PDB file of C-alpha atoms in Angstrom:
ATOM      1  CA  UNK A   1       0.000   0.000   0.000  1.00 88.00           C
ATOM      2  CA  UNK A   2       0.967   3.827  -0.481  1.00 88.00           C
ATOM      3  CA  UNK A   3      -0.140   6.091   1.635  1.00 87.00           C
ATOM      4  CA  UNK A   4       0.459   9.978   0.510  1.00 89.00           C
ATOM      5  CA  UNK A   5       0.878  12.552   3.919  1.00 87.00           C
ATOM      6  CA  UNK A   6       0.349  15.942   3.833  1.00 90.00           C
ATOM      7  CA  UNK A   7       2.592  17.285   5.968  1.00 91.00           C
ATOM      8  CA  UNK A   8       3.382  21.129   7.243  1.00 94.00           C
ATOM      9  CA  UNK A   9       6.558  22.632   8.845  1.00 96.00           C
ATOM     10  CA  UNK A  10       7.637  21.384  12.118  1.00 96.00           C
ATOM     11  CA  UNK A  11       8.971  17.904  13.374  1.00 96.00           C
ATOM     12  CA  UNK A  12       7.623  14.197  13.122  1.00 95.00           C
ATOM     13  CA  UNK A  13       8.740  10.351  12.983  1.00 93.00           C
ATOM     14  CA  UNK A  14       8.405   8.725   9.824  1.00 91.00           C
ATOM     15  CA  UNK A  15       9.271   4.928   8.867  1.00 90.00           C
ATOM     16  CA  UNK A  16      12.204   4.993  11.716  1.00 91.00           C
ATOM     17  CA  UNK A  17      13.613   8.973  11.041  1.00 94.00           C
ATOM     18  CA  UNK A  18      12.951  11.781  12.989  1.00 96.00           C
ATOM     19  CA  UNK A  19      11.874  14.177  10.492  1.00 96.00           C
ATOM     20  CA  UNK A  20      12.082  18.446  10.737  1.00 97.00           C
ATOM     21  CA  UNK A  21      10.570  20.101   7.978  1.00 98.00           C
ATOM     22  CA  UNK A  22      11.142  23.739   7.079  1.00 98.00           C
ATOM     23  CA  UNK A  23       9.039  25.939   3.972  1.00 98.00           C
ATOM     24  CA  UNK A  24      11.275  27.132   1.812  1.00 98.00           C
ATOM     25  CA  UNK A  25      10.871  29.845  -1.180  1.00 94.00           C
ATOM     26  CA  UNK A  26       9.583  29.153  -4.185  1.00 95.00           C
ATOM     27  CA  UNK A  27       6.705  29.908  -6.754  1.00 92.00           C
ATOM     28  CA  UNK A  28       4.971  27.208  -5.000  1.00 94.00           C
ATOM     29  CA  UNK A  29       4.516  25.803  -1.360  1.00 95.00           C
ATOM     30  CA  UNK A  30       7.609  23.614  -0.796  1.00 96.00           C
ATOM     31  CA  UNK A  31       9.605  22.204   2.033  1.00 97.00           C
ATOM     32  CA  UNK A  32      12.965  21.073   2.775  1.00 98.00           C
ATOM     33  CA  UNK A  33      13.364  17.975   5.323  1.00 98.00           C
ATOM     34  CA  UNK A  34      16.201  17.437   7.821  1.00 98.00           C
ATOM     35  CA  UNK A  35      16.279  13.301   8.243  1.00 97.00           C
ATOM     36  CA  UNK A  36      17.877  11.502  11.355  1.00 96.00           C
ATOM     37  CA  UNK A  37      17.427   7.939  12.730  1.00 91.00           C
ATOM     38  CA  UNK A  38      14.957   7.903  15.634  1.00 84.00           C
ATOM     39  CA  UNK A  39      16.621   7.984  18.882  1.00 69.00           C
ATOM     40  CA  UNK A  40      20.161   7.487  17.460  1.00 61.00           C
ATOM     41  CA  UNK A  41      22.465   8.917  18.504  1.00 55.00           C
ATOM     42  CA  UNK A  42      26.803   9.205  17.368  1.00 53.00           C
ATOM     43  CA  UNK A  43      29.386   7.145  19.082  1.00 58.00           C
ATOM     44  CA  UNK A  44      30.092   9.820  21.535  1.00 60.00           C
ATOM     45  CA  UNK A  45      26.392  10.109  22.718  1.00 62.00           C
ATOM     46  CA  UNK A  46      25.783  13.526  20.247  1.00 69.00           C
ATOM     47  CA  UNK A  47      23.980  14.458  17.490  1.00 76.00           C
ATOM     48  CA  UNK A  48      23.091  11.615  14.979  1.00 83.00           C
ATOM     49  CA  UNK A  49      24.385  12.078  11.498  1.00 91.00           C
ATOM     50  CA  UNK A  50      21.637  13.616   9.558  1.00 96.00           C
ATOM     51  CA  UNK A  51      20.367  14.025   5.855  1.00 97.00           C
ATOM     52  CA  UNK A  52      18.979  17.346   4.605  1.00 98.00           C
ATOM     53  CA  UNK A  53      17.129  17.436   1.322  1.00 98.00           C
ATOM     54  CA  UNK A  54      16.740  21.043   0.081  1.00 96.00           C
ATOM     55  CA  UNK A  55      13.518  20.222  -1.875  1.00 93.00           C
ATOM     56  CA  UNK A  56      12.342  23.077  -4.301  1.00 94.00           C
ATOM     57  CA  UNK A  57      14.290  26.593  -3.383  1.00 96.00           C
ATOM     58  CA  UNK A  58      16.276  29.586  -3.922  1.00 95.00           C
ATOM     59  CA  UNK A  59      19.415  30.010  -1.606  1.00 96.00           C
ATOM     60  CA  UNK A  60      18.742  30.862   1.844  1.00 97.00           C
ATOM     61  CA  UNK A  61      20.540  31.223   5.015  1.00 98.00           C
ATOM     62  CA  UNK A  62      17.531  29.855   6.918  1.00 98.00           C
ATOM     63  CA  UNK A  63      18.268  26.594   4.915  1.00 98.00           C
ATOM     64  CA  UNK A  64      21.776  26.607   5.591  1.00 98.00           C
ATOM     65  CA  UNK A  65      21.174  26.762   9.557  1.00 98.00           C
ATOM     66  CA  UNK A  66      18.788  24.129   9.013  1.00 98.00           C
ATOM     67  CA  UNK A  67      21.214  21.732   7.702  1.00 98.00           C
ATOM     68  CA  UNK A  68      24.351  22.655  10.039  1.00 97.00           C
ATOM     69  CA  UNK A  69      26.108  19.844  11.732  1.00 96.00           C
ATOM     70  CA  UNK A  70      23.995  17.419   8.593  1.00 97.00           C
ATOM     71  CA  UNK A  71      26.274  14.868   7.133  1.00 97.00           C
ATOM     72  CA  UNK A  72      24.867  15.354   3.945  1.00 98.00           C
ATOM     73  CA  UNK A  73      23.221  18.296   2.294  1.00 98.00           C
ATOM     74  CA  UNK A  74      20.868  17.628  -0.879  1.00 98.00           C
ATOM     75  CA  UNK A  75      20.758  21.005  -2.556  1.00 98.00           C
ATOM     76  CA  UNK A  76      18.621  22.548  -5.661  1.00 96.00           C
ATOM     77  CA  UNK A  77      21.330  24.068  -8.308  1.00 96.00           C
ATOM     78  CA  UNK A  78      19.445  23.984 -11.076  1.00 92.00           C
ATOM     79  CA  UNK A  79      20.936  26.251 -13.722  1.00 93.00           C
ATOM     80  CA  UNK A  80      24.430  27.674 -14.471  1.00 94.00           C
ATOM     81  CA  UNK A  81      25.384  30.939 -12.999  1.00 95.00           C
ATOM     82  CA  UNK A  82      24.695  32.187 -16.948  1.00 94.00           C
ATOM     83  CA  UNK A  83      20.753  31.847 -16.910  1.00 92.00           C
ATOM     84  CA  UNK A  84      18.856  34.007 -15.297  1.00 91.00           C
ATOM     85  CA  UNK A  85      16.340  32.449 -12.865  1.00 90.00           C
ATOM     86  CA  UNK A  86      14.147  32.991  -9.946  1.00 90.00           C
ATOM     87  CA  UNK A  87      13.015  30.248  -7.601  1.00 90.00           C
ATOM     88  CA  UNK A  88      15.782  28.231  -7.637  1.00 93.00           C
ATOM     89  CA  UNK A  89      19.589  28.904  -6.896  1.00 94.00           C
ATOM     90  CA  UNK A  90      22.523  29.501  -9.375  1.00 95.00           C
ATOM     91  CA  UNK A  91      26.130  28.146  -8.314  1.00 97.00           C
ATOM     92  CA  UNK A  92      27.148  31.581  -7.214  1.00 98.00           C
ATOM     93  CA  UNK A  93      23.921  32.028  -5.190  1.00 97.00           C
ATOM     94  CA  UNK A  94      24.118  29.010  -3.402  1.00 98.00           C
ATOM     95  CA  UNK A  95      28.222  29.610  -2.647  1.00 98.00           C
ATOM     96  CA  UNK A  96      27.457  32.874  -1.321  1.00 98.00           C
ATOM     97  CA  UNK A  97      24.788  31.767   1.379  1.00 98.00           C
ATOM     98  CA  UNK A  98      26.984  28.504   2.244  1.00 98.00           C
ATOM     99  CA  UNK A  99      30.133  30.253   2.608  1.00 98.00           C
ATOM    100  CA  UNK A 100      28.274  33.142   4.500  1.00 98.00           C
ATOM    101  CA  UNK A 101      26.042  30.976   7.065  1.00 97.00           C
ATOM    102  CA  UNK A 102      27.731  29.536  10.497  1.00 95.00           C
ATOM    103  CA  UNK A 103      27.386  25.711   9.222  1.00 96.00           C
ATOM    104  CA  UNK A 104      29.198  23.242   9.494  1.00 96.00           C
ATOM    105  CA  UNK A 105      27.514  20.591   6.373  1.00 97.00           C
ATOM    106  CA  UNK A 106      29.776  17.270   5.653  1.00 96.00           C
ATOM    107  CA  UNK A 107      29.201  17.295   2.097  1.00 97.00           C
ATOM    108  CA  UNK A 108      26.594  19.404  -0.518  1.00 98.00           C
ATOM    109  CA  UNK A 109      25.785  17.423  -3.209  1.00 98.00           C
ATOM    110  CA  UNK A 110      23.670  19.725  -6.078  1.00 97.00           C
ATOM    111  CA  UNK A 111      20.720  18.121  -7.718  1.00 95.00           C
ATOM    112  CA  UNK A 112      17.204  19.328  -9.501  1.00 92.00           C
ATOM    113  CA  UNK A 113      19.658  20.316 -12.638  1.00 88.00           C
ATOM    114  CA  UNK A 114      18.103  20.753 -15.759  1.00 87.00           C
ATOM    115  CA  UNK A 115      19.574  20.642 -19.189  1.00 88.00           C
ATOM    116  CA  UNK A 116      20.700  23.570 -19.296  1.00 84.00           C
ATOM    117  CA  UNK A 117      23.737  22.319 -17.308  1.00 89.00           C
ATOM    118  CA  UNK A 118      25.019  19.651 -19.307  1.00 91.00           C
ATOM    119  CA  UNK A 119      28.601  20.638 -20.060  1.00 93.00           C
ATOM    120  CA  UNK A 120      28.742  23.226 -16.824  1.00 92.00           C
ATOM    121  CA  UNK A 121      29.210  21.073 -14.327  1.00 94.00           C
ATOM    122  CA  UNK A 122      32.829  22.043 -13.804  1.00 96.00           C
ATOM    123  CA  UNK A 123      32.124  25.356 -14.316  1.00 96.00           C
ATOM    124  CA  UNK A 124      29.174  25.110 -11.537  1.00 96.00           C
ATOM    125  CA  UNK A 125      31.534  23.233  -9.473  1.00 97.00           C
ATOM    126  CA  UNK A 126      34.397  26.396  -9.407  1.00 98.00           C
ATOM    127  CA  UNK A 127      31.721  28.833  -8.899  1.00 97.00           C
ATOM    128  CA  UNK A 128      30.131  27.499  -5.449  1.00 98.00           C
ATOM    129  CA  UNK A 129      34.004  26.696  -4.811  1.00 97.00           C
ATOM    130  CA  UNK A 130      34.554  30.491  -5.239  1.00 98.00           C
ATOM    131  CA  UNK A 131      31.864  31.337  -2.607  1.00 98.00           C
ATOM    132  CA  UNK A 132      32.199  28.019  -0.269  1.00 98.00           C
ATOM    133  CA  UNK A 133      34.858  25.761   0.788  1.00 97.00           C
ATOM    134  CA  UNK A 134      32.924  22.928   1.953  1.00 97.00           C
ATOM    135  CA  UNK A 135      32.557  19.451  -0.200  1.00 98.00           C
ATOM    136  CA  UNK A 136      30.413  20.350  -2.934  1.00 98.00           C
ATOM    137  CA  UNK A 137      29.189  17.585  -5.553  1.00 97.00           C
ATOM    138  CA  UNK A 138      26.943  16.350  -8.075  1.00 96.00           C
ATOM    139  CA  UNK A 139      24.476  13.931  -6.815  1.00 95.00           C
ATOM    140  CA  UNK A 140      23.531  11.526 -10.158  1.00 92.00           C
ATOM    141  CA  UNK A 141      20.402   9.175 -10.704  1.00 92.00           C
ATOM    142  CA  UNK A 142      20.875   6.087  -8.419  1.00 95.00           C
ATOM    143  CA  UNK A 143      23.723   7.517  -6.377  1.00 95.00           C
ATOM    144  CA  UNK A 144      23.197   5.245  -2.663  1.00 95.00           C
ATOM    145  CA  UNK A 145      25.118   7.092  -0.290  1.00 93.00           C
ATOM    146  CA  UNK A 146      26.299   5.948   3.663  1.00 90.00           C
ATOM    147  CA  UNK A 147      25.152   8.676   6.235  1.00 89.00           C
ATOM    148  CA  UNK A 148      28.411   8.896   8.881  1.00 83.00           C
TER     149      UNK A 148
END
């Protein structure tokens, strides 16, 4: 069975994962999610590694707090700092609000990219790197990734 939940900002278990979910900006109601393993905790009894996934958004330090100390950030990117958009982040955008915000993220791996991106990856890549100097990424269809 599949069973659809509408849920709204604010904290809840889900299928063994504590769950915080934050709205985020764009053209139409979205949320980002902050995933961590119910009542886990690290091997020195803190935080347990968690998974942030950025959903639908522009760049905003809100979002950034809301993934400090995560393992693993999921992040919209998806256009080249050449295209002018709204709604969602360019490289440079999202490098400026990472590198500004008081976060400390394990690794940001970009995703949501449309086709205007195919042969700017690198390019993307340098330009957060510019901003940021955290491990920045590109996430790929069936990437499976260990949450330490």
């Amino acid at each position: 069975d599949l069973t659809f939940r509408e849920v709204e900002p604010g904290s809840f278990a889900l299928a063994g994962f504590d769950v915080a979910a934050m709205e985020v900006r764009h053209s139409m109601y979205c949320l980002a999610y902050r995933f961590t393993e119910e009542s886990a905790s690290d091997d020195e009894g803190g935080d347990p590694p968690a998974f942030v996934f950025s959903g639908d958004t522009e760049a905003l330090p809100e979002l950034a707090e809301f993934a400090d100390g995560a393992a693993v950030l999921a992040h919209d990117c998806s256009f080249p700092d050449s295209v002018d958009v709204n709604n969602h982040p360019t490289p440079s955008e999202l490098g400026r609000v990472l590198g500004e915000a008081d976060a400390e993220i394990g690794r940001v791996y970009l995703t949501h990219r449309y086709p205007h991106t195919d042969g700017e990856h690198e390019e993307m890549l340098d330009s957060v790197g510019d901003r940021y100097d955290g491990d920045v990424r590109f996430a790929s269809d069936g990437l499976s990734l260990d949450i330490e």
